[in-house]
Coordinates of C-alpha atoms in Angstrom, one line a residue:
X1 CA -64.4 40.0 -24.3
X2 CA -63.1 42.7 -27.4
X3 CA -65.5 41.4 -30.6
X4 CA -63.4 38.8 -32.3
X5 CA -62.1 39.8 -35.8
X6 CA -63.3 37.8 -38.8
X7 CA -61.1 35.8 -41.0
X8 CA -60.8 38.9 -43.6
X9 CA -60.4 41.1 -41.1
X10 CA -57.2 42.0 -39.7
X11 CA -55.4 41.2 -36.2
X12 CA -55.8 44.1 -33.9
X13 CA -52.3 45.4 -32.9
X14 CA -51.7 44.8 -28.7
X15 CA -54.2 42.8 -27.6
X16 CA -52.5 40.5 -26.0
X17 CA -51.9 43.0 -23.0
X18 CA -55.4 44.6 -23.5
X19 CA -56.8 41.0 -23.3
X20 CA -54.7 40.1 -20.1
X21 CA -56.1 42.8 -18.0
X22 CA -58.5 42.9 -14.9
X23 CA -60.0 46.2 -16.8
X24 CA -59.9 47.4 -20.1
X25 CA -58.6 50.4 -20.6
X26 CA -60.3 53.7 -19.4
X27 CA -59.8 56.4 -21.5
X28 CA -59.2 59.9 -20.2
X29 CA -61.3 62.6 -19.7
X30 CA -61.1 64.2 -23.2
X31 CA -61.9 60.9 -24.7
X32 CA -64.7 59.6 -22.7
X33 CA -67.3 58.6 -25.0
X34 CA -70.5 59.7 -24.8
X35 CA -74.2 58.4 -24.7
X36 CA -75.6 55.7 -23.1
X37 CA -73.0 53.3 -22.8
X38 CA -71.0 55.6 -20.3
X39 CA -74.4 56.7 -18.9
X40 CA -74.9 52.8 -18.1
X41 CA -71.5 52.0 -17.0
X42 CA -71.0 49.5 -19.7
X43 CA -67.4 49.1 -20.5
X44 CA -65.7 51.7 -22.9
X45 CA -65.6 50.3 -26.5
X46 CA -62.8 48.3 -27.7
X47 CA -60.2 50.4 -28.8
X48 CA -59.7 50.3 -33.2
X49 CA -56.8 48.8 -35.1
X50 CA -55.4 51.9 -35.9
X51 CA -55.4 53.3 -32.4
X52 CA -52.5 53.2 -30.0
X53 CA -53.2 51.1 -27.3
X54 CA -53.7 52.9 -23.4
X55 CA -50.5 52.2 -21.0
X56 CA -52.9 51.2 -18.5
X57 CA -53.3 47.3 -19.3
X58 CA -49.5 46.8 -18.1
X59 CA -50.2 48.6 -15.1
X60 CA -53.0 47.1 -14.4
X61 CA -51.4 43.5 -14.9
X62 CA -48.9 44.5 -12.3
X63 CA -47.6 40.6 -12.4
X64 CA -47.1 40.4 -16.1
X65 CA -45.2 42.2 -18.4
X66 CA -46.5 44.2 -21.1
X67 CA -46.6 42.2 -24.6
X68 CA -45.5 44.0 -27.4
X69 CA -46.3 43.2 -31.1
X70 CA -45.3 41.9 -34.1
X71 CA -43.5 45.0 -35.3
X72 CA -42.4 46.3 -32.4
X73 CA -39.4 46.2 -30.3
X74 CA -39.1 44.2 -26.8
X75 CA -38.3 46.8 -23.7
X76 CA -35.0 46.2 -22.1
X77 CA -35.1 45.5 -18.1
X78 CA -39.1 45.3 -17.8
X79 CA -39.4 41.8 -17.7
X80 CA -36.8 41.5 -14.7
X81 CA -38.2 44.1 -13.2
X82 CA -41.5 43.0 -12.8
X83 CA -41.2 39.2 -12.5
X84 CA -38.4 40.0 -9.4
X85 CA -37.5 36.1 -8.7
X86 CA -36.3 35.6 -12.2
X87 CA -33.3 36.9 -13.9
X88 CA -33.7 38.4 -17.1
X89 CA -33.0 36.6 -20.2
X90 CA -31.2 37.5 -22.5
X91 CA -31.7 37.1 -26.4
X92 CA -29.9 34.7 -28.9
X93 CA -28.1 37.6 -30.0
X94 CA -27.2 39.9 -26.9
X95 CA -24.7 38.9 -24.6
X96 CA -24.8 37.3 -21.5
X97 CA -24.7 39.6 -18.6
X98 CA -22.0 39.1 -15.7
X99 CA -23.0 38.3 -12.7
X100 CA -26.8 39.0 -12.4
X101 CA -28.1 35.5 -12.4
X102 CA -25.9 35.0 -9.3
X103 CA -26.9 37.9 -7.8
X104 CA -30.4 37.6 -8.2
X105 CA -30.3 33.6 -7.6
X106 CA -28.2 34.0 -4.1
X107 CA -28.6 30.2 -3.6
X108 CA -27.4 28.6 -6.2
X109 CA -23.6 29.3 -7.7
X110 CA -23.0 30.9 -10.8
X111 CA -22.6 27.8 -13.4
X112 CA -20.0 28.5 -15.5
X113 CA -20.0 27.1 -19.6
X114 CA -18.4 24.4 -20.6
X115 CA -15.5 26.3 -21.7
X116 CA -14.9 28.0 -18.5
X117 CA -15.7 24.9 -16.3
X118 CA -14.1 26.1 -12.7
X119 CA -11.4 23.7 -11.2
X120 CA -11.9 22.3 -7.7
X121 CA -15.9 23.8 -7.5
X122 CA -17.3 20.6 -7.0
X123 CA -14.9 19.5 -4.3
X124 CA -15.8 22.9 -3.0
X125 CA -19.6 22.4 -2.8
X126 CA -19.7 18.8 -2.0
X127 CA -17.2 19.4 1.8
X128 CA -18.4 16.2 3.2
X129 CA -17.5 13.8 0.5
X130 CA -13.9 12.5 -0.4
X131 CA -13.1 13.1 -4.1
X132 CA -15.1 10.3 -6.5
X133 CA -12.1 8.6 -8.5
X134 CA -13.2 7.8 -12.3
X135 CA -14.3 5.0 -14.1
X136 CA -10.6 4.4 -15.1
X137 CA -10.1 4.3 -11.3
X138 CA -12.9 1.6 -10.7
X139 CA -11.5 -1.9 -9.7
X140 CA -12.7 -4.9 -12.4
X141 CA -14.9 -6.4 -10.4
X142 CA -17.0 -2.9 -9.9
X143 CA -16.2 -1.7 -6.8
X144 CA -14.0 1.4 -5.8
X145 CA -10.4 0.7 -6.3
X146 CA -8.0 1.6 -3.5
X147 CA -7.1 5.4 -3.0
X148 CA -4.8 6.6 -5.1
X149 CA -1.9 7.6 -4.0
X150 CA -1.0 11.3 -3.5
X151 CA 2.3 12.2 -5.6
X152 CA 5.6 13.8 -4.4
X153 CA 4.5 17.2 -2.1
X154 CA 1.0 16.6 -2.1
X155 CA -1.5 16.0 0.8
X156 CA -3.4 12.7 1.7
X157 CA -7.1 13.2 1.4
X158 CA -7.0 11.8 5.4
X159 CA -4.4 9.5 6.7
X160 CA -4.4 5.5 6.4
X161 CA -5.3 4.0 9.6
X162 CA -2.7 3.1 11.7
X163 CA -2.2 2.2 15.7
X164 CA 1.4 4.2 15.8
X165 CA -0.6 7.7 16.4
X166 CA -2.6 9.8 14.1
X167 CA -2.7 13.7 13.9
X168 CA -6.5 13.3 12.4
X169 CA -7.9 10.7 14.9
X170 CA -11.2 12.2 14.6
X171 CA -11.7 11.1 11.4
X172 CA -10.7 7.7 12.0
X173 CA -13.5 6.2 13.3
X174 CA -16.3 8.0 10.6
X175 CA -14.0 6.0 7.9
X176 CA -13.4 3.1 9.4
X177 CA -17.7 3.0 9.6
X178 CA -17.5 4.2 5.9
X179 CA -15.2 1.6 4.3
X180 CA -17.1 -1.5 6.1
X181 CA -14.6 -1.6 9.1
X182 CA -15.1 -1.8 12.5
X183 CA -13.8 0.7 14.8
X184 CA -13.0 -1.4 17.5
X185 CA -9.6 -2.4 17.9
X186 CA -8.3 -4.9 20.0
X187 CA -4.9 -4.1 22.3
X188 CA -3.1 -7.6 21.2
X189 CA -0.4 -9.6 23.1
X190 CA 1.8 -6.7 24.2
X191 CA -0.5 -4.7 26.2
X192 CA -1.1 -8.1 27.7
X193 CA 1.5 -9.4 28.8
X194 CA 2.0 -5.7 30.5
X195 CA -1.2 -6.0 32.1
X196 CA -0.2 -9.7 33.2
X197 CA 3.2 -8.7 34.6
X198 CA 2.1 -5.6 36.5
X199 CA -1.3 -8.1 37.7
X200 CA 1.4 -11.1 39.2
X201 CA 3.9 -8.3 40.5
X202 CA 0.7 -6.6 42.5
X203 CA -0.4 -10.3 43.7
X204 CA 3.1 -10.4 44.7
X205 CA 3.0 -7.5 47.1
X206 CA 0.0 -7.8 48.7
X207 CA 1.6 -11.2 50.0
X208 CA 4.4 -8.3 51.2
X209 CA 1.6 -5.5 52.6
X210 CA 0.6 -2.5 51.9
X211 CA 3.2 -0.8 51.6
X212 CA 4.6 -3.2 49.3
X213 CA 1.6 -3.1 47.1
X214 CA 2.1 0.5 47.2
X215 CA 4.7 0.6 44.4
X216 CA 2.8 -1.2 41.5
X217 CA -0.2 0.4 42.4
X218 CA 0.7 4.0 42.3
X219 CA 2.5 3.0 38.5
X220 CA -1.2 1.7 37.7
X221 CA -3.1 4.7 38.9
X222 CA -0.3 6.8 36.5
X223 CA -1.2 4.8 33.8
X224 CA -5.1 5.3 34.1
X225 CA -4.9 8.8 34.8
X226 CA -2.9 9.4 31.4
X227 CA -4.5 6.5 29.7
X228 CA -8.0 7.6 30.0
X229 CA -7.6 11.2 28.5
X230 CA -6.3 9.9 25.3
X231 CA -8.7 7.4 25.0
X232 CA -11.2 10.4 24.5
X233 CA -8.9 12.3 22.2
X234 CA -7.5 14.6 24.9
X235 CA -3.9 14.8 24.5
X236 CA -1.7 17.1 26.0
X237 CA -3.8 17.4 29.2
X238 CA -1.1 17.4 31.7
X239 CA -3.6 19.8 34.2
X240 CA -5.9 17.0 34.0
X241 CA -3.8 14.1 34.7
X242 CA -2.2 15.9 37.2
X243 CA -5.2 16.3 39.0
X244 CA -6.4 13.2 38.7
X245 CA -3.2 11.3 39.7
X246 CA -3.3 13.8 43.0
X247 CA -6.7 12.5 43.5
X248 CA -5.3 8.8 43.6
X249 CA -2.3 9.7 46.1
X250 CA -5.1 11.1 48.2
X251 CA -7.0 8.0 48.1
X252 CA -4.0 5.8 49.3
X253 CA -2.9 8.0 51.7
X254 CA -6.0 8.2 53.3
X255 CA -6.7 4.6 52.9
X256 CA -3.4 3.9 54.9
X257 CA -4.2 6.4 57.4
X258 CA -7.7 5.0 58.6
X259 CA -8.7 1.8 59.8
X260 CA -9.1 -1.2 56.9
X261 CA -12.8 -1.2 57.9
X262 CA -13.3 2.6 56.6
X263 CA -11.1 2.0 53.4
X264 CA -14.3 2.6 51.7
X265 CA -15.3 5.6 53.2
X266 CA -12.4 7.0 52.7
X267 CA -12.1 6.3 48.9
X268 CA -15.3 7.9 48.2
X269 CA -14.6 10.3 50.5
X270 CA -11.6 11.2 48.7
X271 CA -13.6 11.0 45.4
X272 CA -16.2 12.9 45.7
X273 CA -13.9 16.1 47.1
X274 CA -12.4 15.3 44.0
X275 CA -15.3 15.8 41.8
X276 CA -15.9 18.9 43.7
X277 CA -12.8 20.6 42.9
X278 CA -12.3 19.2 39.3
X279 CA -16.2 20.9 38.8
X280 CA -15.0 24.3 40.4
X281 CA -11.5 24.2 38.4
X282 CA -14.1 23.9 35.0
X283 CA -16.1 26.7 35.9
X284 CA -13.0 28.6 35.9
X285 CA -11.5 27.8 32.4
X286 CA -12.3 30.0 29.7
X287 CA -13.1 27.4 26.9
X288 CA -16.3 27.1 25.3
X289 CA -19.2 25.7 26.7
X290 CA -18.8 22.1 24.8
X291 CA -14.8 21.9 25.4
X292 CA -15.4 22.4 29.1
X293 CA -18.0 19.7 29.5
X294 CA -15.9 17.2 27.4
X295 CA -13.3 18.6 29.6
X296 CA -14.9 17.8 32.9
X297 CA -16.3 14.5 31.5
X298 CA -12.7 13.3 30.9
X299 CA -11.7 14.8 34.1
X300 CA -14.1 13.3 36.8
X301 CA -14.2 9.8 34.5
X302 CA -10.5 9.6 34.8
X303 CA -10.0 10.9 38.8
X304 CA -12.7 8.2 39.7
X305 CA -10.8 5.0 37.7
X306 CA -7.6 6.3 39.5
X307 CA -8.9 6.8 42.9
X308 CA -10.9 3.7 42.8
X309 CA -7.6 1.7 42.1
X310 CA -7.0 2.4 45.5
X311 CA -9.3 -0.4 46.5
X312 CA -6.6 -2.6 46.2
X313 CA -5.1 -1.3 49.4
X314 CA -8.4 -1.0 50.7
X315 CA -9.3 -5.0 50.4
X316 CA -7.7 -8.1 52.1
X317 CA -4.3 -8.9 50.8
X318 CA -5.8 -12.7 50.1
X319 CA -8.0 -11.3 47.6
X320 CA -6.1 -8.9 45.6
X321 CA -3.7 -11.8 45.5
X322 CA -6.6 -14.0 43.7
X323 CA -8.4 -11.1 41.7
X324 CA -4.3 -10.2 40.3
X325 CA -3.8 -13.7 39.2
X326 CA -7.2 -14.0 37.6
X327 CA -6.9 -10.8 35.6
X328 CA -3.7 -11.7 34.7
X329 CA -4.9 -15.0 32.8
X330 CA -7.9 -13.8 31.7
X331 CA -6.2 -10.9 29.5
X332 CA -3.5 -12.6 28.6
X333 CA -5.8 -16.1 27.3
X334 CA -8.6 -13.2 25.9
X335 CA -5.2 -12.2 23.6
X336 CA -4.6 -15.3 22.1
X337 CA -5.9 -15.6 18.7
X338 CA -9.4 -17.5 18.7
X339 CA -12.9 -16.3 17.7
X340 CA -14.4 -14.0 20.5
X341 CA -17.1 -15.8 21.3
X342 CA -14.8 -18.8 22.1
X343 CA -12.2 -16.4 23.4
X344 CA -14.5 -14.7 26.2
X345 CA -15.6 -18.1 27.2
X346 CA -12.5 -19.4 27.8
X347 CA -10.4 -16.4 29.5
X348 CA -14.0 -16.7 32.0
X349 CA -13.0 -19.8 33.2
X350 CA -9.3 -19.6 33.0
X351 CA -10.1 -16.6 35.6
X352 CA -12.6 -19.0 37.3
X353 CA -9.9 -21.6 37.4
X354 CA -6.9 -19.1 38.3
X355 CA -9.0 -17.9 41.4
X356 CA -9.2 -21.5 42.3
X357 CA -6.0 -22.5 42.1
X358 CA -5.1 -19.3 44.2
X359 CA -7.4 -19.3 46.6
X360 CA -6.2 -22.5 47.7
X361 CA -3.0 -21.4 48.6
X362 CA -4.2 -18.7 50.4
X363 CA -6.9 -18.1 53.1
X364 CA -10.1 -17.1 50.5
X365 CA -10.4 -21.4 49.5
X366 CA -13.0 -22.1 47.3
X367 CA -14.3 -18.5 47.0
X368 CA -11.6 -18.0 45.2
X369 CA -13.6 -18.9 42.0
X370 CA -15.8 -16.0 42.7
X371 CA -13.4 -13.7 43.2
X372 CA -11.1 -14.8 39.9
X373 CA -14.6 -15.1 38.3
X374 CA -15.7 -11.8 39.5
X375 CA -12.0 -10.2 38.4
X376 CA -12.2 -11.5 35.1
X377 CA -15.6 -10.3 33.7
X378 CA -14.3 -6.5 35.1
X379 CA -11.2 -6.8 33.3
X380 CA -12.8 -7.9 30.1
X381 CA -14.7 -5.0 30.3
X382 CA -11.8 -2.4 31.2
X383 CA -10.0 -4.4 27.6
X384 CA -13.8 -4.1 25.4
X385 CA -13.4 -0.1 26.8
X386 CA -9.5 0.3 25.5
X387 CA -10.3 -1.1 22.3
X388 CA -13.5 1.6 21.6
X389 CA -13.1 4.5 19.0
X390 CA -10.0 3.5 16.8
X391 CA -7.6 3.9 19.7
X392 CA -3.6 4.7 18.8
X393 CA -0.6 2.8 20.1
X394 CA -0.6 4.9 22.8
X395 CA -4.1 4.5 24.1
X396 CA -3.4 0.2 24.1
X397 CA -0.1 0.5 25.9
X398 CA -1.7 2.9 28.5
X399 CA -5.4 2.5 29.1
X400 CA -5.2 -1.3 27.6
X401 CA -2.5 -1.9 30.1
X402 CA -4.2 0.0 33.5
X403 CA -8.1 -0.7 33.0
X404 CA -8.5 -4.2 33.1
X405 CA -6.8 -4.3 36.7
X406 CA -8.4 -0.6 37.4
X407 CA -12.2 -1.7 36.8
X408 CA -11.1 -5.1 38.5
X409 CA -10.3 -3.0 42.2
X410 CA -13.9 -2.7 43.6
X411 CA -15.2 -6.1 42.3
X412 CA -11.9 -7.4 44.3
X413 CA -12.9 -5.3 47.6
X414 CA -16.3 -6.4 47.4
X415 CA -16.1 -10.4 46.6
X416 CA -13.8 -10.7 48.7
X417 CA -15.2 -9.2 51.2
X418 CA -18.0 -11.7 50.9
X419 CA -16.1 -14.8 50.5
X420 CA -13.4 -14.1 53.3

């Protein structure tokens, strides 16, 4: 440490800088003092007040700046210089540079004064949140009022929900979740009394034959081919409900052409070739990586509900009569207005009781009740799966209408195989 001046003494000039440094300054060769503090490699003396302080304490406090004095003037550019994550900063009297707090802060946005507050920036910087309305916006009982209404030529912020169709149907579901709602959506009374009417006109022709029941069912597999890519948000996709409605015509005609013992063999016979060729078809498309997988996701999902349909020629006329009937009921009963709970409960054993009722007219008897029973629990499932996601108009007259009876098929072949 320099000797510390008395109180009549007066401040040495610089020795801030001098005082900061790992060394004190080591004067040249013409000034090397002589005697027996150099001989002894003591430390230099402490340079007078009148001298001019030695460059070498900024230098050798490479990661502070050089202090000046009382009297003497600040150094432009030094400070940024050597303290390279700050910007420099400027005096009360010299004007604010342009641009070089941006540039040397890359991650954070010049902020503009309150005079020259940019329009839009925060709507900019915050892309994930809608537009914060106000306190004169605010409802009186302090929650967020209802969106304001875009005026004449303007955008909506996103669209309102609706079931007649919705260009931004990805969005729907994240703000449904957001506002409290839930994003399942029930297909109501229209889609079933579709479902119902195309359910008693298929129990109707099985009573005819197969190829009777070939007419309704081909219009169901059409329906669950097209149904089931717009319940994933896949719409146009004519190549893929092409392909998947070829798929189902396979199934049938090769369910007609074998005996009604192997009408399982040849359904998933049919279905996996038709996994095979949907997979090489996706290996050809030029998509990205995630569109094809969605791609063949929606294709095989939708060739296998279609195909399987086909289990309705597969299976003894008796028991697509019953399982028809007790789908029939159970989606049009599940459609009435009652809490769900109450409503499951009940379309269950208006199934249970349709298949009973049917069954005794035909040949399946009592197992009818296992068979409606069996019917109804699959088509309440097919109805949970139309409602998922938000779905438009189009998905509920579609996939609302064709997957009750579609997931119904196999439970029909297979109870009814076991009752008859």
């Amino acid at each position: 440490m320099p000797p510390y001046p008395g109180a009549g003494e007066p401040q040495p000039q610089g020795s801030a800088a001098e005082q900061t440094a790992y060394l004190p300054p080591f004067p040249g060769p013409e000034a090397q003092p002589q005697g027996s503090a150099a001989e002894a490699g003591r430390p230099a003396p402490y340079p007078a007040a009148g001298q001019e302080p030695q460059p070498l304490a900024a230098e050798q406090t490479a990661y502070l700046p050089p202090v000046p004095g009382a009297g003497e003037q600040q150094p432009q550019g030094s400070a940024a210089e050597q303290t390279a994550y700050l910007p420099p900063f400027p005096g009360p009297g010299e004007p604010q540079q342009q641009g070089s707090a941006a540039e040397q802060t890359a991650y954070l946005p010049p902020f503009p004064g309150p005079e020259a507050q940019q329009q839009g920036s925060a709507a900019e910087q915050t892309a994930y949140l809608p537009p914060v309305p106000g306190p004169e916006a605010q409802s009186p009982q302090g929650g967020a009022a209802e969106a304001p209404q875009p005026a004449a030529g303007e955008d909506a912020a996103w669209s309102p929900p609706t079931l007649g169709g919705n260009t931004l149907r990805a969005v729907d579901p994240a703000q449904a979740r957001a506002e409290g709602r839930s994003p399942i959506i029930d297909p109501g009374p229209q889609p079933a009394v579709l479902t119902a009417a195309l359910g008693l006109l298929l129990a109707a022709a099985a009573a005819l034959g197969q190829f009777a029941l070939l007419v309704p069912l081909i219009a169901l597999q059409a329906l669950t081919a097209a149904g089931w890519f717009r319940l994933n948000g896949m719409w146009p996709a004519r190549q893929g409900i092409a392909l998947a409605f070829a798929g189902a015509l396979v199934a049938d005609v090769a369910v007609l052409a074998v005996d009604p013992l192997y009408g399982a063999g040849a359904i998933v016979g049919t279905l996996g070739a038709w996994v095979l060729i949907t997979l090489v078809l996706q290996l050809r498309s030029r998509a990205e990586p995630d569109e094809r997988m969605y791609g063949l996701m929606a294709s095989v999902a939708s060739a296998a509900l279609a195909i399987v349909c086909a289990g309705f020629l597969a299976a003894d006329s008796a028991a697509v009569t019953v399982g028809a009937v007790a789908v029939a009921v159970a989606v049009f009963v599940r459609a009435l207005p009652l809490p769900t709970p109450a409503s499951v409960g009940v379309s269950l054993a208006s199934a249970a009781g349709a298949g009973v009722a049917v069954g005794g007219l035909t040949s399946v008897g009592v197992g009818g009740a296992l068979v409606g029973l069996a019917a109804g629990v699959c088509a309440l499932v097919g109805l949970r799966v139309a409602a998922y996601d938000y779905p438009s108009k189009f998905v509920h007259m579609t996939a609302g209408v064709a997957l009750p009876l579609a997931a119904a098929a196999p439970a029909v072949y297979l109870i009814g195989r076991v009752v008859g």
